[in-house]
mmCIF file of C-alpha atoms and ligand atoms in Angstrom:
data_model
loop_
_atom_site.group_PDB
_atom_site.id
_atom_site.type_symbol
_atom_site.label_atom_id
_atom_site.label_comp_id
_atom_site.label_asym_id
_atom_site.label_seq_id
_atom_site.Cartn_x
_atom_site.Cartn_y
_atom_site.Cartn_z
ATOM 1 C CA MET A 29 -0.234 0.148 -0.274
ATOM 2 C CA ARG A 30 1.537 3.122 -0.689
ATOM 3 C CA THR A 31 1.172 6.392 1.149
ATOM 4 C CA PRO A 32 -0.692 9.468 -0.186
ATOM 5 C CA PHE A 33 2.136 12.337 -0.459
ATOM 6 C CA ILE A 34 1.041 15.247 -0.833
ATOM 7 C CA ALA A 35 3.200 18.380 -2.060
ATOM 8 C CA GLY A 36 2.878 22.533 -2.236
ATOM 9 C CA ASN A 37 4.916 23.877 -4.725
ATOM 10 C CA TRP A 38 4.966 27.202 -3.986
ATOM 11 C CA LYS A 39 6.969 28.524 -6.417
ATOM 12 C CA MET A 40 8.342 32.260 -6.559
ATOM 13 C CA TYR A 41 6.222 33.086 -3.388
ATOM 14 C CA LYS A 42 6.445 34.030 0.335
ATOM 15 C CA THR A 43 9.279 35.778 1.902
ATOM 16 C CA VAL A 44 10.960 33.959 4.741
ATOM 17 C CA ALA A 45 8.992 35.758 7.101
ATOM 18 C CA GLU A 46 5.367 34.409 5.228
ATOM 19 C CA THR A 47 7.442 31.144 5.326
ATOM 20 C CA VAL A 48 7.470 30.603 8.314
ATOM 21 C CA ASN A 49 4.355 32.198 9.535
ATOM 22 C CA PHE A 50 2.184 29.659 7.393
ATOM 23 C CA VAL A 51 4.501 26.555 8.711
ATOM 24 C CA LYS A 52 4.454 27.179 12.268
ATOM 25 C CA GLU A 53 0.349 27.601 12.003
ATOM 26 C CA PHE A 54 -0.152 24.707 8.918
ATOM 27 C CA ARG A 55 2.175 22.732 11.107
ATOM 28 C CA ALA A 56 -0.255 22.506 14.309
ATOM 29 C CA LEU A 57 -3.469 21.774 11.974
ATOM 30 C CA VAL A 58 -2.294 18.908 10.426
ATOM 31 C CA LYS A 59 -0.426 17.367 13.530
ATOM 32 C CA ASP A 60 -3.081 15.109 14.047
ATOM 33 C CA ILE A 61 -3.438 13.724 10.330
ATOM 34 C CA ASP A 62 -1.003 10.992 9.694
ATOM 35 C CA GLY A 63 -1.557 7.727 6.761
ATOM 36 C CA VAL A 64 -0.534 10.846 4.307
ATOM 37 C CA ASP A 65 3.050 12.661 3.644
ATOM 38 C CA VAL A 66 2.913 16.391 3.656
ATOM 39 C CA VAL A 67 5.966 18.652 1.695
ATOM 40 C CA LEU A 68 5.719 22.527 1.408
ATOM 41 C CA ALA A 69 8.512 23.561 -1.099
ATOM 42 C CA PRO A 70 9.459 27.128 -0.971
ATOM 43 C CA PRO A 71 11.758 29.252 -2.433
ATOM 44 C CA PHE A 72 15.976 28.942 -1.813
ATOM 45 C CA THR A 73 15.948 31.811 0.485
ATOM 46 C CA SER A 74 13.050 30.363 2.477
ATOM 47 C CA VAL A 75 14.259 26.547 3.028
ATOM 48 C CA HIS A 76 15.917 26.933 6.242
ATOM 49 C CA ALA A 77 13.901 28.643 7.662
ATOM 50 C CA ALA A 78 11.080 26.194 6.960
ATOM 51 C CA VAL A 79 12.952 23.554 7.635
ATOM 52 C CA GLU A 80 13.667 25.194 11.538
ATOM 53 C CA ALA A 81 9.875 25.788 11.423
ATOM 54 C CA ALA A 82 8.872 22.389 10.525
ATOM 55 C CA ARG A 83 11.127 20.554 12.944
ATOM 56 C CA ASN A 84 9.718 17.432 14.705
ATOM 57 C CA SER A 85 6.690 18.231 12.878
ATOM 58 C CA ASN A 86 4.984 15.947 10.178
ATOM 59 C CA VAL A 87 5.475 18.162 7.360
ATOM 60 C CA ALA A 88 8.726 17.960 5.486
ATOM 61 C CA ILE A 89 10.538 20.201 3.321
ATOM 62 C CA ALA A 90 12.008 19.988 -0.347
ATOM 63 C CA ALA A 91 13.473 22.696 -2.933
ATOM 64 C CA GLN A 92 12.228 23.263 -5.711
ATOM 65 C CA ASP A 93 15.148 22.533 -8.117
ATOM 66 C CA MET A 94 18.667 22.048 -7.871
ATOM 67 C CA HIS A 95 22.243 21.850 -10.085
ATOM 68 C CA TRP A 96 23.623 18.641 -10.579
ATOM 69 C CA GLU A 97 27.456 19.676 -9.716
ATOM 70 C CA ALA A 98 28.009 19.483 -5.819
ATOM 71 C CA GLU A 99 30.068 22.212 -6.233
ATOM 72 C CA GLY A 100 31.783 24.993 -8.589
ATOM 73 C CA ALA A 101 31.685 28.420 -11.181
ATOM 74 C CA PHE A 102 27.880 28.371 -11.282
ATOM 75 C CA THR A 103 26.533 31.673 -10.708
ATOM 76 C CA GLY A 104 23.243 31.317 -9.480
ATOM 77 C CA ALA A 105 23.488 27.726 -8.952
ATOM 78 C CA ILE A 106 22.596 25.391 -5.606
ATOM 79 C CA SER A 107 23.515 21.915 -5.315
ATOM 80 C CA ALA A 108 21.944 18.647 -3.922
ATOM 81 C CA SER A 109 23.975 18.842 -0.804
ATOM 82 C CA MET A 110 23.029 22.256 -0.133
ATOM 83 C CA ILE A 111 19.995 21.808 0.014
ATOM 84 C CA ARG A 112 20.393 18.748 2.291
ATOM 85 C CA GLU A 113 22.856 20.710 4.876
ATOM 86 C CA ALA A 114 20.130 23.201 4.834
ATOM 87 C CA GLY A 115 17.698 19.963 5.825
ATOM 88 C CA ALA A 116 15.441 19.745 2.733
ATOM 89 C CA GLU A 117 14.583 15.494 2.484
ATOM 90 C CA TYR A 118 13.190 16.685 -1.095
ATOM 91 C CA VAL A 119 13.837 18.540 -4.359
ATOM 92 C CA ILE A 120 11.616 18.791 -7.347
ATOM 93 C CA ILE A 121 13.123 18.220 -10.563
ATOM 94 C CA GLY A 122 11.857 18.833 -14.229
ATOM 95 C CA HIS A 123 8.878 21.030 -13.969
ATOM 96 C CA SER A 124 7.626 22.687 -16.672
ATOM 97 C CA GLU A 125 7.890 26.086 -15.886
ATOM 98 C CA ARG A 126 11.631 24.971 -15.266
ATOM 99 C CA ARG A 127 10.858 22.996 -18.686
ATOM 100 C CA THR A 128 9.883 25.398 -21.245
ATOM 101 C CA LEU A 129 11.454 29.036 -19.161
ATOM 102 C CA PHE A 130 14.831 27.928 -18.353
ATOM 103 C CA GLY A 131 16.170 25.043 -20.626
ATOM 104 C CA GLU A 132 16.060 22.345 -18.581
ATOM 105 C CA THR A 133 15.704 19.047 -20.480
ATOM 106 C CA ASP A 134 15.188 14.964 -20.212
ATOM 107 C CA ALA A 135 19.334 14.932 -19.822
ATOM 108 C CA THR A 136 19.388 17.465 -17.797
ATOM 109 C CA VAL A 137 16.750 15.757 -15.236
ATOM 110 C CA ASN A 138 18.948 12.533 -15.562
ATOM 111 C CA ARG A 139 22.235 13.975 -14.048
ATOM 112 C CA LYS A 140 19.994 15.885 -11.523
ATOM 113 C CA VAL A 141 18.217 13.081 -9.844
ATOM 114 C CA GLY A 142 21.169 10.930 -9.904
ATOM 115 C CA ALA A 143 22.936 13.989 -7.891
ATOM 116 C CA ALA A 144 20.242 14.023 -5.783
ATOM 117 C CA LEU A 145 20.018 10.760 -5.341
ATOM 118 C CA SER A 146 23.581 10.783 -4.206
ATOM 119 C CA ALA A 147 23.077 13.728 -1.519
ATOM 120 C CA GLU A 148 20.093 11.296 0.277
ATOM 121 C CA LEU A 149 17.412 13.973 -1.171
ATOM 122 C CA VAL A 150 14.179 12.270 -2.858
ATOM 123 C CA PRO A 151 13.330 13.699 -6.293
ATOM 124 C CA ILE A 152 9.845 14.407 -7.415
ATOM 125 C CA VAL A 153 10.548 14.160 -10.801
ATOM 126 C CA CYS A 154 7.765 16.184 -13.281
ATOM 127 C CA VAL A 155 6.699 15.321 -16.811
ATOM 128 C CA GLY A 156 4.290 15.745 -18.756
ATOM 129 C CA GLU A 157 3.069 16.731 -22.058
ATOM 130 C CA THR A 158 1.679 20.131 -23.829
ATOM 131 C CA LEU A 159 -1.660 20.820 -25.034
ATOM 132 C CA ALA A 160 -0.492 20.724 -28.653
ATOM 133 C CA GLU A 161 1.167 17.120 -27.792
ATOM 134 C CA ARG A 162 -2.097 15.740 -26.234
ATOM 135 C CA GLU A 163 -4.094 16.983 -29.468
ATOM 136 C CA ALA A 164 -1.556 15.616 -31.971
ATOM 137 C CA ASN A 165 -2.042 12.306 -29.902
ATOM 138 C CA GLU A 166 1.423 12.393 -28.729
ATOM 139 C CA THR A 167 0.504 11.998 -24.466
ATOM 140 C CA PHE A 168 2.437 8.201 -24.365
ATOM 141 C CA ALA A 169 5.428 8.994 -26.695
ATOM 142 C CA VAL A 170 5.920 12.164 -24.451
ATOM 143 C CA LEU A 171 5.828 11.030 -21.247
ATOM 144 C CA ASP A 172 7.968 7.363 -22.637
ATOM 145 C CA ARG A 173 10.636 9.725 -23.411
ATOM 146 C CA GLN A 174 10.786 12.262 -20.550
ATOM 147 C CA VAL A 175 10.127 8.805 -17.615
ATOM 148 C CA GLN A 176 13.003 7.158 -19.695
ATOM 149 C CA THR A 177 15.694 9.706 -20.478
ATOM 150 C CA GLY A 178 14.606 11.417 -16.898
ATOM 151 C CA LEU A 179 15.183 8.064 -14.705
ATOM 152 C CA GLU A 180 17.859 6.286 -17.187
ATOM 153 C CA GLY A 181 20.795 4.480 -14.862
ATOM 154 C CA LEU A 182 19.014 4.389 -11.910
ATOM 155 C CA THR A 183 18.580 1.126 -10.047
ATOM 156 C CA PRO A 184 14.834 -0.626 -9.233
ATOM 157 C CA ASP A 185 15.570 0.172 -5.743
ATOM 158 C CA GLN A 186 15.566 4.209 -6.565
ATOM 159 C CA ILE A 187 12.475 4.177 -8.478
ATOM 160 C CA ALA A 188 10.800 2.225 -5.821
ATOM 161 C CA GLN A 189 12.052 5.755 -3.527
ATOM 162 C CA ILE A 190 11.033 8.242 -6.053
ATOM 163 C CA ILE A 191 8.526 10.020 -6.817
ATOM 164 C CA VAL A 192 6.896 10.542 -9.988
ATOM 165 C CA ALA A 193 4.356 13.845 -10.756
ATOM 166 C CA TYR A 194 2.691 14.055 -13.599
ATOM 167 C CA GLU A 195 1.678 17.391 -14.372
ATOM 168 C CA PRO A 196 -0.300 18.360 -17.811
ATOM 169 C CA VAL A 197 1.277 21.468 -19.044
ATOM 170 C CA TRP A 198 -2.021 22.109 -20.249
ATOM 171 C CA ALA A 199 -3.337 21.852 -16.282
ATOM 172 C CA ILE A 200 -1.047 23.883 -15.141
ATOM 173 C CA GLY A 201 -2.210 27.120 -13.414
ATOM 174 C CA THR A 202 -4.661 26.948 -15.596
ATOM 175 C CA GLY A 203 -7.857 25.623 -14.181
ATOM 176 C CA ARG A 204 -8.436 23.186 -15.861
ATOM 177 C CA THR A 205 -7.919 20.097 -14.452
ATOM 178 C CA ALA A 206 -7.241 16.675 -15.553
ATOM 179 C CA THR A 207 -10.402 14.920 -15.158
ATOM 180 C CA ALA A 208 -9.920 11.694 -13.135
ATOM 181 C CA GLY A 209 -9.972 9.286 -16.256
ATOM 182 C CA GLN A 210 -7.473 11.114 -17.987
ATOM 183 C CA ALA A 211 -5.298 11.140 -15.141
ATOM 184 C CA GLU A 212 -5.320 7.365 -14.095
ATOM 185 C CA GLU A 213 -4.751 6.267 -17.910
ATOM 186 C CA ALA A 214 -1.410 8.773 -17.829
ATOM 187 C CA HIS A 215 0.013 7.029 -14.286
ATOM 188 C CA GLY A 216 -1.335 3.687 -15.443
ATOM 189 C CA HIS A 217 0.551 4.346 -18.161
ATOM 190 C CA ILE A 218 3.635 5.678 -16.408
ATOM 191 C CA ARG A 219 3.284 2.431 -13.883
ATOM 192 C CA GLN A 220 3.911 0.100 -17.016
ATOM 193 C CA GLN A 221 6.486 1.799 -18.021
ATOM 194 C CA LEU A 222 8.413 1.603 -14.766
ATOM 195 C CA GLN A 223 7.586 -2.071 -14.894
ATOM 196 C CA ALA A 224 9.365 -2.417 -18.078
ATOM 197 C CA GLY A 225 11.897 -0.631 -18.021
ATOM 198 C CA PHE A 226 12.506 -1.717 -14.122
ATOM 199 C CA SER A 227 10.887 -4.495 -12.678
ATOM 200 C CA ALA A 228 7.417 -5.334 -11.108
ATOM 201 C CA GLU A 229 7.916 -4.537 -7.859
ATOM 202 C CA ALA A 230 9.761 -1.196 -8.156
ATOM 203 C CA ALA A 231 6.766 -0.202 -9.975
ATOM 204 C CA GLU A 232 4.315 -0.896 -7.465
ATOM 205 C CA ALA A 233 6.342 0.999 -4.785
ATOM 206 C CA CYS A 234 6.985 4.056 -6.610
ATOM 207 C CA ARG A 235 4.727 7.037 -5.998
ATOM 208 C CA LEU A 236 3.136 8.413 -8.505
ATOM 209 C CA ILE A 237 1.273 12.439 -7.778
ATOM 210 C CA TYR A 238 -0.971 13.952 -10.284
ATOM 211 C CA GLY A 239 -0.490 18.080 -10.920
ATOM 212 C CA GLY A 240 -2.292 20.413 -12.297
ATOM 213 C CA SER A 241 -4.767 23.260 -10.561
ATOM 214 C CA VAL A 242 -5.371 20.858 -8.031
ATOM 215 C CA LYS A 243 -8.104 22.310 -5.671
ATOM 216 C CA PRO A 244 -9.872 20.883 -2.287
ATOM 217 C CA ALA A 245 -12.918 19.902 -4.450
ATOM 218 C CA ASN A 246 -11.081 17.683 -6.783
ATOM 219 C CA THR A 247 -8.730 16.030 -5.103
ATOM 220 C CA ALA A 248 -10.318 12.907 -3.347
ATOM 221 C CA GLU A 249 -11.709 12.108 -6.983
ATOM 222 C CA LEU A 250 -8.359 12.064 -8.660
ATOM 223 C CA ILE A 251 -6.500 10.544 -5.331
ATOM 224 C CA ALA A 252 -9.405 7.497 -5.672
ATOM 225 C CA GLN A 253 -7.907 6.548 -9.193
ATOM 226 C CA PRO A 254 -5.759 3.126 -7.976
ATOM 227 C CA ASP A 255 -2.649 4.496 -9.622
ATOM 228 C CA VAL A 256 -2.798 8.439 -8.326
ATOM 229 C CA ASP A 257 -1.292 8.534 -5.328
ATOM 230 C CA GLY A 258 -0.936 12.088 -4.373
ATOM 231 C CA ALA A 259 -1.044 15.382 -5.954
ATOM 232 C CA LEU A 260 1.898 18.294 -6.243
ATOM 233 C CA VAL A 261 -0.374 21.517 -5.740
ATOM 234 C CA GLY A 262 0.718 25.031 -7.040
ATOM 235 C CA GLY A 263 -1.666 27.941 -5.994
ATOM 236 C CA ALA A 264 -3.797 26.166 -4.131
ATOM 237 C CA SER A 265 -1.170 25.709 -1.416
ATOM 238 C CA LEU A 266 -0.345 28.844 -1.050
ATOM 239 C CA GLU A 267 -3.373 29.749 1.276
ATOM 240 C CA ILE A 268 -3.456 27.393 4.789
ATOM 241 C CA ALA A 269 -6.951 26.728 4.194
ATOM 242 C CA SER A 270 -7.245 25.389 0.721
ATOM 243 C CA PHE A 271 -3.966 23.261 0.953
ATOM 244 C CA LEU A 272 -5.161 21.628 4.678
ATOM 245 C CA GLU A 273 -8.527 20.700 2.876
ATOM 246 C CA ILE A 274 -6.201 19.040 0.281
ATOM 247 C CA VAL A 275 -4.230 17.120 3.039
ATOM 248 C CA ALA A 276 -7.449 16.210 4.896
ATOM 249 C CA SER A 277 -9.228 15.403 2.038
ATOM 250 C CA THR A 278 -6.348 12.582 1.262
ATOM 251 C CA VAL A 279 -7.212 10.440 4.392
HETATM 252 P P1 PGA B 259 -0.873 24.756 -10.169
HETATM 253 O O1 PGA B 259 0.424 24.205 -10.370
HETATM 254 O O2 PGA B 259 -1.778 23.766 -9.156
HETATM 255 O O3 PGA B 259 -1.017 25.745 -9.537
HETATM 256 O O4 PGA B 259 -1.685 24.264 -11.363
HETATM 257 C C1 PGA B 259 1.218 22.401 -10.289
HETATM 258 C C2 PGA B 259 2.276 22.765 -10.433
HETATM 259 O O5 PGA B 259 2.760 23.213 -11.401
HETATM 260 O O6 PGA B 259 3.134 22.139 -10.126
#
């Protein structure tokens, strides 16, 4: 049985002070909610403060991106070991905004995933097709390429540990959520790919979460799908009330 996994991706929102206030209030509200892994991904500047504010709670912290090298002359970049040292346990890799706005490719995703695992960070690896790709019936081909290249070289044990987020680009920030059927179809396909490429046990253990306009009103139906193990939540994770409702509706 896979434990549901709910992560809030704050993108470029919230200062350090806003982060600490959110985490302090939120941790108290989720302290009695068991059986779901809850993660918040603030901007880099707030990661350490979020970790401190969440200490000894059932909220874990993620970063939103990383560089694949451990250190070096990479102005503006942050390494996996730096994120780990700041206390985060997870890192989002390959978000569609990184792919479309910052030149992320399946090859850089793959290097980052390997580096994250080496630094003992759990990667949340994002995949998903654009609207044009869906309309051209290329969804499965795109997912296959992103999964195969992005996760190339991982062991079945590593596949079992990571999180894969299916985020159709057309559903992100648009209010146009995938239907539960569309999400399940894509997740089922990804799980088959993992089974074929790694092992049945790895595919069974890997948590596949959905992202793209997840809201309190649509979470329960999405999570009820057999291959949808949680959610990556953008806009609705910025308010305590809506993120709390999303977390609560998974258990
Ligand atoms: P959204 O963002 O929930 O605001 O659509 C999801 C994401 O980008 O991870």
